[in-house]
CSV table of C-alpha atoms and ligand atoms in Angstrom, one decimal:
chain,number,residue,atom,x,y,z
F,142,MET,CA,0.0,0.0,0.0
F,143,PRO,CA,1.5,3.4,-1.0
F,144,LYS,CA,2.3,5.6,2.1
F,145,VAL,CA,0.1,8.5,3.1
F,146,ALA,CA,1.1,11.2,5.6
F,147,VAL,CA,-0.7,13.6,7.8
F,148,VAL,CA,0.9,17.0,6.9
F,149,GLY,CA,-1.3,19.5,8.7
F,150,VAL,CA,-3.8,19.5,11.6
F,151,GLY,CA,-6.4,21.9,13.0
F,152,ASN,CA,-9.0,21.8,15.7
F,153,SER,CA,-11.6,24.3,16.7
F,154,ARG,CA,-12.5,24.9,20.3
F,155,PHE,CA,-15.0,22.2,21.4
F,156,GLY,CA,-18.1,22.9,23.6
F,157,ARG,CA,-21.2,24.9,23.3
F,158,ARG,CA,-20.6,27.3,20.5
F,159,ASP,CA,-23.4,29.9,20.4
F,160,ASP,CA,-20.8,32.3,18.9
F,161,ALA,CA,-20.6,30.6,15.5
F,162,ILE,CA,-22.5,28.6,12.9
F,163,LEU,CA,-21.4,25.1,11.8
F,164,GLN,CA,-19.5,26.4,8.7
F,165,GLU,CA,-17.6,28.9,10.7
F,166,ILE,CA,-16.6,26.3,13.3
F,167,ALA,CA,-15.4,24.0,10.5
F,168,PHE,CA,-13.3,26.9,9.0
F,169,GLU,CA,-11.6,27.4,12.3
F,170,ALA,CA,-10.2,23.9,12.0
F,171,VAL,CA,-9.5,24.1,8.3
F,172,ARG,CA,-7.6,27.4,8.5
F,173,GLU,CA,-5.4,26.0,11.2
F,174,ALA,CA,-4.8,22.7,9.3
F,175,LEU,CA,-3.9,24.5,6.0
F,176,GLN,CA,-1.5,26.9,7.9
F,177,ASP,CA,0.0,24.0,9.6
F,178,ALA,CA,0.6,22.2,6.3
F,179,ASP,CA,1.7,25.4,4.6
F,180,LEU,CA,-0.6,24.7,1.7
F,181,SER,CA,-3.5,26.7,0.3
F,182,GLN,CA,-7.0,25.5,-0.7
F,183,LYS,CA,-6.0,25.3,-4.4
F,184,GLU,CA,-3.2,22.8,-3.6
F,185,ILE,CA,-5.8,20.4,-2.1
F,186,ASP,CA,-7.2,17.8,-4.7
F,187,LEU,CA,-10.1,16.4,-2.6
F,188,SER,CA,-12.3,17.3,0.3
F,189,VAL,CA,-14.0,14.7,2.4
F,190,VAL,CA,-16.5,16.0,5.0
F,191,GLY,CA,-17.5,13.9,7.9
F,192,THR,CA,-20.7,15.0,9.6
F,193,VAL,CA,-23.6,13.2,11.1
F,194,GLY,CA,-25.9,16.1,10.7
F,195,SER,CA,-28.8,14.7,12.7
F,196,ARG,CA,-29.0,17.7,15.0
F,197,SER,CA,-28.4,20.4,12.3
F,198,TYR,CA,-30.8,22.8,10.6
F,199,GLU,CA,-28.8,22.2,7.4
F,200,ALA,CA,-30.3,18.9,6.1
F,201,LEU,CA,-27.2,18.1,4.1
F,202,PRO,CA,-24.5,20.0,5.8
F,203,ALA,CA,-21.4,18.8,3.8
F,204,GLY,CA,-22.1,21.2,0.8
F,205,PRO,CA,-22.4,24.4,2.9
F,206,ILE,CA,-19.3,23.4,5.0
F,207,ASN,CA,-17.3,22.7,1.9
F,208,ASP,CA,-18.3,26.0,0.2
F,209,TYR,CA,-17.5,28.1,3.3
F,210,CYS,CA,-14.1,26.4,3.7
F,211,GLY,CA,-13.1,27.2,0.0
F,212,PHE,CA,-13.4,23.7,-1.5
F,213,SER,CA,-16.5,24.1,-3.7
F,214,ASP,CA,-14.7,22.6,-6.6
F,215,LYS,CA,-13.0,19.8,-4.6
F,216,GLY,CA,-15.8,17.5,-3.7
F,217,PRO,CA,-17.4,17.1,-1.3
F,218,ILE,CA,-17.7,13.5,-0.4
F,219,ARG,CA,-19.9,13.3,2.6
F,220,VAL,CA,-19.2,10.4,4.9
F,221,GLU,CA,-21.4,9.3,7.8
F,222,ALA,CA,-20.6,6.4,10.2
F,223,ALA,CA,-22.3,7.6,13.4
F,224,CYS,CA,-19.8,8.6,16.1
F,225,ALA,CA,-17.0,7.0,14.0
F,226,THR,CA,-17.7,9.4,11.1
F,227,GLY,CA,-14.4,11.3,11.5
F,228,SER,CA,-12.4,8.1,11.1
F,229,ALA,CA,-14.5,6.9,8.2
F,230,ALA,CA,-13.8,10.2,6.5
F,231,LEU,CA,-10.1,9.8,7.2
F,232,PHE,CA,-10.3,6.2,5.7
F,233,THR,CA,-12.0,7.6,2.6
F,234,ALA,CA,-9.4,10.3,2.0
F,235,HIS,CA,-6.5,8.0,2.9
F,236,ASN,CA,-7.7,5.4,0.4
F,237,SER,CA,-8.2,8.0,-2.3
F,238,ILE,CA,-4.6,9.0,-2.0
F,239,ALA,CA,-3.3,5.4,-1.6
F,240,CYS,CA,-5.0,4.4,-4.9
F,241,GLY,CA,-3.7,7.4,-6.8
F,242,ALA,CA,-7.0,9.2,-7.2
F,243,ALA,CA,-5.6,12.3,-5.4
F,244,ASP,CA,-2.2,13.6,-4.2
F,245,THR,CA,-3.5,15.7,-1.4
F,246,ALA,CA,-6.8,15.7,0.5
F,247,ILE,CA,-8.4,17.4,3.4
F,248,VAL,CA,-10.6,15.7,5.9
F,249,ILE,CA,-13.1,18.0,7.7
F,250,GLY,CA,-15.0,16.6,10.6
F,251,ALA,CA,-17.7,19.0,11.9
F,252,GLU,CA,-20.8,18.9,14.1
F,253,LYS,CA,-23.1,21.4,15.8
F,254,MET,CA,-25.2,19.4,18.2
F,255,THR,CA,-26.5,22.2,20.4
F,256,GLU,CA,-29.0,23.4,17.8
F,257,VAL,CA,-31.6,21.1,19.4
F,258,ASP,CA,-32.4,20.8,23.1
F,259,ILE,CA,-31.3,17.9,25.3
F,260,PRO,CA,-34.6,16.0,25.2
F,261,THR,CA,-34.5,16.1,21.4
F,262,THR,CA,-30.9,15.0,21.2
F,263,THR,CA,-31.6,12.2,23.7
F,264,ALA,CA,-34.5,11.0,21.6
F,265,VAL,CA,-32.4,11.0,18.5
F,266,GLY,CA,-29.6,9.2,20.3
F,267,GLY,CA,-32.1,6.6,21.5
F,268,ARG,CA,-32.9,5.8,17.9
F,269,GLY,CA,-29.2,5.3,17.2
F,270,GLY,CA,-29.1,1.5,17.2
F,271,SER,CA,-31.8,-0.6,15.6
F,272,TYR,CA,-34.9,1.6,16.0
F,273,LEU,CA,-37.6,-1.0,15.2
F,274,TRP,CA,-36.2,-3.6,17.7
F,275,GLU,CA,-35.0,-1.4,20.5
F,276,PHE,CA,-36.8,1.8,20.8
F,277,HIS,CA,-40.3,0.5,21.4
F,278,MET,CA,-39.1,-2.4,23.7
F,279,LEU,CA,-36.4,-0.7,25.7
F,280,GLY,CA,-37.3,3.0,25.2
F,281,THR,CA,-33.6,3.5,25.3
F,282,SER,CA,-31.4,6.6,25.2
F,283,PHE,CA,-27.8,6.6,24.1
F,284,ALA,CA,-26.5,6.6,27.7
F,285,ALA,CA,-28.8,3.6,28.4
F,286,TYR,CA,-27.0,1.5,25.7
F,287,TYR,CA,-23.7,2.0,27.5
F,288,ALA,CA,-25.4,1.5,30.9
F,289,LEU,CA,-26.2,-2.1,29.9
F,290,TYR,CA,-22.5,-2.6,29.2
F,291,ALA,CA,-21.5,-1.0,32.5
F,292,THR,CA,-23.9,-3.2,34.4
F,293,ARG,CA,-22.6,-6.4,32.9
F,294,HIS,CA,-18.9,-5.4,33.2
F,295,MET,CA,-19.4,-4.6,36.8
F,296,SER,CA,-21.2,-7.8,37.6
F,297,LYS,CA,-18.7,-10.0,35.7
F,298,PHE,CA,-15.4,-8.3,36.5
F,299,GLY,CA,-16.0,-6.3,39.7
F,300,THR,CA,-15.6,-2.9,38.0
F,301,THR,CA,-17.0,-0.3,40.4
F,302,PRO,CA,-18.6,3.1,40.3
F,303,GLU,CA,-15.3,4.4,41.6
F,304,ASP,CA,-13.5,3.0,38.6
F,305,LEU,CA,-15.9,4.8,36.3
F,306,ALA,CA,-15.3,8.0,38.2
F,307,ARG,CA,-11.5,7.5,37.8
F,308,VAL,CA,-11.9,7.7,34.0
F,309,SER,CA,-13.9,11.0,34.4
F,310,VAL,CA,-11.4,12.5,36.9
F,311,LYS,CA,-8.5,11.7,34.5
F,312,GLY,CA,-10.4,13.1,31.5
F,313,HIS,CA,-11.2,16.4,33.3
F,314,LYS,CA,-7.6,16.6,34.6
F,315,TYR,CA,-6.1,16.6,31.0
F,316,ALA,CA,-9.0,18.7,29.6
F,317,ALA,CA,-8.1,21.4,32.1
F,318,MET,CA,-4.7,21.6,30.4
F,319,ASN,CA,-6.2,21.7,26.9
F,320,PRO,CA,-7.4,25.1,25.6
F,321,LYS,CA,-9.5,23.4,22.9
F,322,ALA,CA,-11.5,21.3,25.4
F,323,CYS,CA,-15.1,21.8,26.5
F,324,PHE,CA,-14.6,21.4,30.2
F,325,GLN,CA,-11.5,23.1,31.4
F,326,LYS,CA,-11.8,22.3,35.0
F,327,GLU,CA,-10.6,19.5,37.2
F,328,ILE,CA,-13.1,17.5,39.2
F,329,LYS,CA,-12.8,15.3,42.3
F,330,MET,CA,-13.9,11.7,42.8
F,331,GLU,CA,-16.8,12.9,45.0
F,332,ASP,CA,-18.0,15.3,42.2
F,333,ALA,CA,-18.3,12.4,39.8
F,334,LEU,CA,-19.8,9.9,42.4
F,335,ASN,CA,-22.3,12.4,43.7
F,336,SER,CA,-23.5,13.7,40.2
F,337,LYS,CA,-27.1,13.0,39.1
F,338,VAL,CA,-28.0,9.6,37.7
F,339,ILE,CA,-28.5,9.7,33.9
F,340,ALA,CA,-29.0,6.0,33.1
F,341,SER,CA,-28.0,3.8,36.1
F,342,PRO,CA,-25.2,3.1,36.8
F,343,LEU,CA,-24.0,6.0,34.6
F,344,LYS,CA,-24.1,9.5,36.2
F,345,LEU,CA,-23.6,12.9,34.7
F,346,TYR,CA,-19.8,12.7,34.9
F,347,ASP,CA,-19.8,9.3,33.2
F,348,CYS,CA,-21.2,10.9,30.0
F,349,CYS,CA,-19.6,12.9,27.3
F,350,PRO,CA,-21.3,16.3,26.8
F,351,VAL,CA,-23.4,17.3,23.8
F,352,SER,CA,-20.9,19.3,21.9
F,353,ASP,CA,-20.2,21.6,18.9
F,354,GLY,CA,-16.8,21.5,17.2
F,355,ALA,CA,-14.6,20.7,14.2
F,356,ALA,CA,-11.3,19.2,13.3
F,357,ALA,CA,-9.4,19.0,10.1
F,358,VAL,CA,-6.4,17.1,8.8
F,359,VAL,CA,-4.5,17.5,5.5
F,360,LEU,CA,-3.1,14.3,4.0
F,361,ALA,CA,-0.5,13.9,1.2
F,362,SER,CA,1.1,11.1,-0.8
F,363,GLU,CA,4.7,10.2,-0.1
F,364,ASP,CA,5.6,11.6,-3.5
F,365,LYS,CA,3.9,15.0,-2.7
F,366,VAL,CA,5.6,15.1,0.8
F,367,ARG,CA,9.0,14.7,-0.9
F,368,LYS,CA,8.5,17.0,-3.9
F,369,ALA,CA,6.9,19.8,-1.9
F,370,GLY,CA,9.3,19.4,1.0
F,371,LEU,CA,6.4,19.1,3.5
F,372,LYS,CA,7.6,19.2,7.1
F,373,ASP,CA,7.3,16.7,9.9
F,374,PRO,CA,5.0,14.1,8.2
F,375,VAL,CA,3.2,11.7,10.5
F,376,TRP,CA,2.6,8.5,8.6
F,377,ILE,CA,-0.6,6.5,8.6
F,378,ASP,CA,0.7,3.0,9.1
F,379,ALA,CA,-2.7,1.4,9.2
F,380,ILE,CA,-6.4,2.0,9.4
F,381,GLY,CA,-8.2,-1.1,10.7
F,382,TYR,CA,-12.0,-1.4,10.6
F,383,GLY,CA,-14.5,-3.7,12.3
F,384,ALA,CA,-18.3,-4.1,12.5
F,385,ASP,CA,-21.0,-5.8,14.4
F,386,THR,CA,-24.8,-6.0,14.4
F,387,SER,CA,-26.7,-2.8,15.1
F,388,ASN,CA,-29.3,-4.7,17.0
F,389,LEU,CA,-28.0,-4.8,20.6
F,390,THR,CA,-30.0,-7.8,21.4
F,391,ARG,CA,-28.0,-9.9,19.0
F,392,ARG,CA,-24.5,-9.1,20.4
F,393,SER,CA,-22.5,-12.0,21.7
F,394,ASP,CA,-21.7,-10.4,25.0
F,395,TYR,CA,-21.9,-7.1,26.8
F,396,VAL,CA,-18.4,-6.6,28.2
F,397,GLY,CA,-16.7,-5.4,25.1
F,398,LEU,CA,-17.1,-4.5,21.5
F,399,ASN,CA,-16.3,-7.1,18.7
F,400,ALA,CA,-16.0,-4.2,16.2
F,401,SER,CA,-13.1,-2.8,18.3
F,402,VAL,CA,-11.4,-6.1,18.7
F,403,ASN,CA,-11.5,-6.8,14.9
F,404,ALA,CA,-10.5,-3.3,13.9
F,405,ALA,CA,-7.5,-3.4,16.3
F,406,LYS,CA,-6.4,-6.8,15.0
F,407,MET,CA,-6.5,-5.6,11.4
F,408,ALA,CA,-4.6,-2.4,12.3
F,409,TYR,CA,-1.9,-4.2,14.3
F,410,ASP,CA,-1.4,-6.8,11.6
F,411,THR,CA,-1.2,-4.2,8.9
F,412,ALA,CA,1.2,-2.0,10.8
F,413,LYS,CA,3.1,-5.0,12.1
F,414,VAL,CA,3.2,-3.7,15.6
F,415,GLY,CA,1.5,-5.0,18.8
F,416,PRO,CA,-0.2,-3.0,21.6
F,417,GLU,CA,3.0,-3.1,23.6
F,418,LYS,CA,4.6,-0.7,21.1
F,419,VAL,CA,1.9,2.0,21.4
F,420,ASP,CA,3.3,5.1,23.1
F,421,VAL,CA,0.1,7.1,23.4
F,422,ALA,CA,-3.6,6.5,22.5
F,423,THR,CA,-6.9,8.2,22.1
F,424,VAL,CA,-9.8,5.9,22.8
F,425,HIS,CA,-13.6,6.3,22.4
F,426,ASP,CA,-14.8,7.2,25.9
F,427,CYS,CA,-18.3,8.4,25.0
F,428,PHE,CA,-19.2,7.0,28.4
F,429,THR,CA,-16.6,6.1,31.1
F,430,ILE,CA,-17.3,2.4,30.8
F,431,ALA,CA,-16.3,2.6,27.1
F,432,GLU,CA,-12.8,3.7,28.0
F,433,ILE,CA,-12.3,0.7,30.3
F,434,MET,CA,-13.7,-1.7,27.7
F,435,ALA,CA,-11.4,-0.1,25.1
F,436,TYR,CA,-8.3,-0.8,27.1
F,437,GLU,CA,-9.3,-4.5,27.0
F,438,ASP,CA,-10.5,-4.6,23.4
F,439,LEU,CA,-7.3,-3.0,22.1
F,440,GLY,CA,-5.1,-5.4,24.0
F,441,PHE,CA,-3.6,-2.9,26.5
F,442,CYS,CA,-4.5,-5.4,29.2
F,443,PRO,CA,-6.4,-8.8,29.4
F,444,LYS,CA,-10.2,-8.8,29.4
F,445,GLY,CA,-11.6,-7.7,32.8
F,446,LYS,CA,-8.4,-6.0,33.9
F,447,GLY,CA,-9.2,-2.5,32.5
F,448,LYS,CA,-10.0,-1.3,36.0
F,449,ASP,CA,-6.7,-2.5,37.3
F,450,ILE,CA,-4.5,-0.6,34.8
F,451,LEU,CA,-6.6,2.5,35.5
F,452,ARG,CA,-6.2,2.1,39.3
F,453,ASP,CA,-2.5,1.6,38.9
F,454,GLY,CA,-2.2,4.8,36.8
F,455,GLU,CA,-0.8,3.0,33.8
F,456,THR,CA,-3.0,5.1,31.5
F,457,GLU,CA,-1.8,8.5,32.8
F,458,ILE,CA,1.2,10.5,31.7
F,459,GLY,CA,4.3,8.6,32.9
F,460,GLY,CA,2.3,5.3,32.9
F,461,ARG,CA,2.8,2.4,30.5
F,462,ILE,CA,0.2,3.5,28.0
F,463,PRO,CA,-1.1,7.1,28.4
F,464,VAL,CA,-4.7,7.4,27.1
F,465,ASN,CA,-6.8,10.4,26.2
F,466,LEU,CA,-4.3,13.1,27.2
F,467,ASP,CA,-6.6,15.6,25.4
F,468,GLY,CA,-9.4,15.0,27.9
F,469,GLY,CA,-11.1,12.4,25.8
F,470,LEU,CA,-14.7,12.6,24.5
F,471,LYS,CA,-15.7,12.8,28.2
F,472,ALA,CA,-14.2,16.2,28.9
F,473,LYS,CA,-12.8,17.5,25.6
F,474,GLY,CA,-16.2,16.9,24.1
F,475,HIS,CA,-17.8,14.7,21.4
F,476,PRO,CA,-19.1,16.6,18.3
F,477,LEU,CA,-19.8,13.4,16.5
F,478,GLY,CA,-18.3,14.0,13.0
F,479,ALA,CA,-15.3,15.9,14.5
F,480,THR,CA,-14.2,13.3,17.1
F,481,GLY,CA,-12.2,10.8,14.9
F,482,VAL,CA,-10.5,13.7,13.1
F,483,SER,CA,-9.7,15.4,16.4
F,484,MET,CA,-8.1,12.2,17.7
F,485,VAL,CA,-5.6,12.4,14.8
F,486,TYR,CA,-5.0,16.1,15.6
F,487,GLU,CA,-4.1,15.2,19.1
F,488,LEU,CA,-1.9,12.3,18.2
F,489,THR,CA,-0.1,14.2,15.4
F,490,LYS,CA,0.8,16.9,18.0
F,491,GLN,CA,1.9,14.2,20.4
F,492,LEU,CA,4.1,12.5,17.8
F,493,ARG,CA,5.7,15.8,16.9
F,494,GLY,CA,6.4,16.5,20.5
F,495,GLU,CA,4.2,19.6,20.5
F,496,SER,CA,1.9,18.8,23.4
F,497,GLY,CA,3.5,20.8,26.1
F,498,LYS,CA,2.4,19.8,29.6
F,499,ARG,CA,0.4,17.0,28.2
F,500,GLN,CA,3.3,15.4,26.2
F,501,ALA,CA,3.6,11.6,26.5
F,502,ARG,CA,7.1,10.0,26.5
F,503,LEU,CA,7.8,8.6,23.0
F,504,ARG,CA,9.8,5.4,22.9
F,505,ASN,CA,8.6,3.8,19.6
F,506,ASN,CA,7.1,6.8,17.9
F,507,ILE,CA,3.8,5.0,17.6
F,508,ALA,CA,0.3,6.3,18.4
F,509,LEU,CA,-3.2,4.7,18.2
F,510,ALA,CA,-6.6,6.2,17.7
F,511,HIS,CA,-9.8,4.2,18.4
F,512,ASN,CA,-13.1,5.5,17.3
F,513,VAL,CA,-16.5,3.7,17.7
F,514,GLY,CA,-19.6,4.1,15.6
F,515,GLY,CA,-22.9,4.2,17.5
F,516,HIS,CA,-23.1,1.6,20.4
F,517,GLY,CA,-20.5,-0.5,18.7
F,518,PHE,CA,-21.8,-1.5,15.3
F,519,SER,CA,-18.5,-0.1,13.7
F,520,ALA,CA,-15.1,0.8,14.8
F,521,TYR,CA,-11.9,2.1,13.3
F,522,VAL,CA,-8.4,1.8,14.7
F,523,THR,CA,-5.7,4.0,13.2
F,524,ILE,CA,-2.0,3.6,13.8
F,525,LEU,CA,0.3,6.6,13.3
F,526,ARG,CA,4.1,6.8,13.2
F,527,GLY,CA,5.9,9.9,14.1
F,528,PRO,CA,8.3,11.9,11.8
P,786,COA,C1,-25.7,13.7,30.2
P,786,COA,C2,-26.6,14.8,29.6
P,786,COA,C3,-28.0,14.2,29.4
P,786,COA,C4,-26.6,16.0,30.5
P,786,COA,O1,-27.5,16.9,30.0
P,786,COA,P1,-28.3,17.9,31.0
P,786,COA,O2,-28.6,17.2,32.3
P,786,COA,O3,-29.5,18.4,30.2
P,786,COA,O4,-27.3,19.0,31.2
P,786,COA,P2,-27.5,20.5,30.9
P,786,COA,O5,-27.1,20.8,29.5
P,786,COA,O6,-28.8,21.0,31.5
P,786,COA,O7,-26.3,21.1,31.8
P,786,COA,C5,-26.4,21.1,33.2
P,786,COA,C6,-25.0,21.3,33.8
P,786,COA,O8,-24.2,20.1,33.7
P,786,COA,C7,-23.1,20.3,32.8
P,786,COA,N1,-23.0,19.2,32.0
P,786,COA,C8,-23.8,18.8,30.9
P,786,COA,N2,-23.4,17.6,30.4
P,786,COA,C9,-22.3,17.3,31.1
P,786,COA,C10,-21.4,16.2,31.1
P,786,COA,N3,-21.6,15.2,30.1
P,786,COA,N4,-20.4,16.1,31.9
P,786,COA,C11,-20.2,17.1,32.9
P,786,COA,N5,-21.0,18.2,33.0
P,786,COA,C12,-22.0,18.2,32.1
P,786,COA,C13,-23.4,21.6,32.1
P,786,COA,O9,-22.2,22.3,31.7
P,786,COA,C14,-24.2,22.4,33.1
P,786,COA,O10,-23.4,23.0,34.0
P,786,COA,P3,-23.7,24.4,34.6
P,786,COA,O11,-25.0,24.2,35.4
P,786,COA,O12,-22.5,24.7,35.5
P,786,COA,O13,-23.8,25.3,33.4
P,786,COA,C15,-26.0,15.2,28.2
P,786,COA,O14,-24.7,15.7,28.5
P,786,COA,C16,-25.9,14.0,27.3
P,786,COA,O15,-26.9,13.6,26.7
P,786,COA,N6,-24.7,13.4,27.1
P,786,COA,C17,-24.5,12.3,26.2
P,786,COA,C18,-24.3,12.7,24.7
P,786,COA,C19,-24.3,11.6,23.8
P,786,COA,O16,-25.1,10.6,24.0
P,786,COA,N7,-23.5,11.6,22.8
P,786,COA,C20,-23.3,10.5,21.8
P,786,COA,C21,-22.6,9.5,22.5
P,786,COA,S1,-21.8,8.4,21.4
């Protein structure tokens, strides 16, 4: 497979963005990514826009986003894969370059979720699995899907409410050091444990916030990197993908996600590295239990031991495998289409040694991004190698 590099990254501020419309938020990220790559719009061959759009007044937002960002004649290809939309957009752009259809591409992930109120967004999220099977029988919300996983994981492996709170405290700690994050304040264990119940056993601080935000990455072929002398390329060594049924009642178990396991296996095999080589990771912690399951599904520890590596501080800066040093979905925010792209933004900065107080120690120059679609019906695992 021909090599493809990340040559520029940008990220808007995440959070509630009453100050800007969707297109303006997207441009915040695009401008930064183009400046970072030292390329102009006209040097980009293809634009791929990742946006779910289910909470937007724009019915088909990719066109307006693309126009506003200066790529009217470069696409757009709109990609949607629920919460893994950003990674699916990256996959599309990557493959376009790898097969020779483009030399350069921009991936724009953008979402404005606060245009509708919380009851509406909860109702939309509760139809995010297999509506005909689940909604009428379970009356579920998105948090309720992950509450089922949390309940089973706790009963089978002894994971506790305190373990869930640890994920949240860690996320808020790093988000407080990240100027792009939604929640820039630390919290204590008691804050998390005493917060209101959303879908038992998940509480407010176990949930990612409803968020607005955008991220963008510029990709280039190896040939382009060389000819244009593009600086500090971060190489995409692999993008693994996996899938599972969207009908939760048909899953084989409720303590992990098969889609993640399969995506990780494909990514590790393609990149010819194992989890022990990963220096820093971003994982899909839409709810705190999801981060603990991700440790296990990605092979950072055996099944059921996610709580142990968390308790031992192995996923903190200085630990064996630091995870979500940007604050994660939990505290940086989760604007659906932006999330997978924002993970690549964070890891590119980490691999270039540009993360300041949040910098992980690099031994192998390898980073991993894990992005889940919906309640686990798809997943992408991307392995990046530093310059
Ligand atoms: C958990 C949730 C229901 C809370 O919504 P809510 O109770 O209506 O919260 P509000 O918007 O009224 O905010 C109330 C307060 O809690 C804070 N807050 C809201 N969500 C929060 C969260 N997830 N974590 C921490 N604080 C949160 C707000 O900042 C606000 O604080 P303030 O009073 O100091 O201003 C909402 O955040 C949610 O739906 N999250 C999940 C989103 C989701 O499913 N995404 C897709 C997943 S893949």
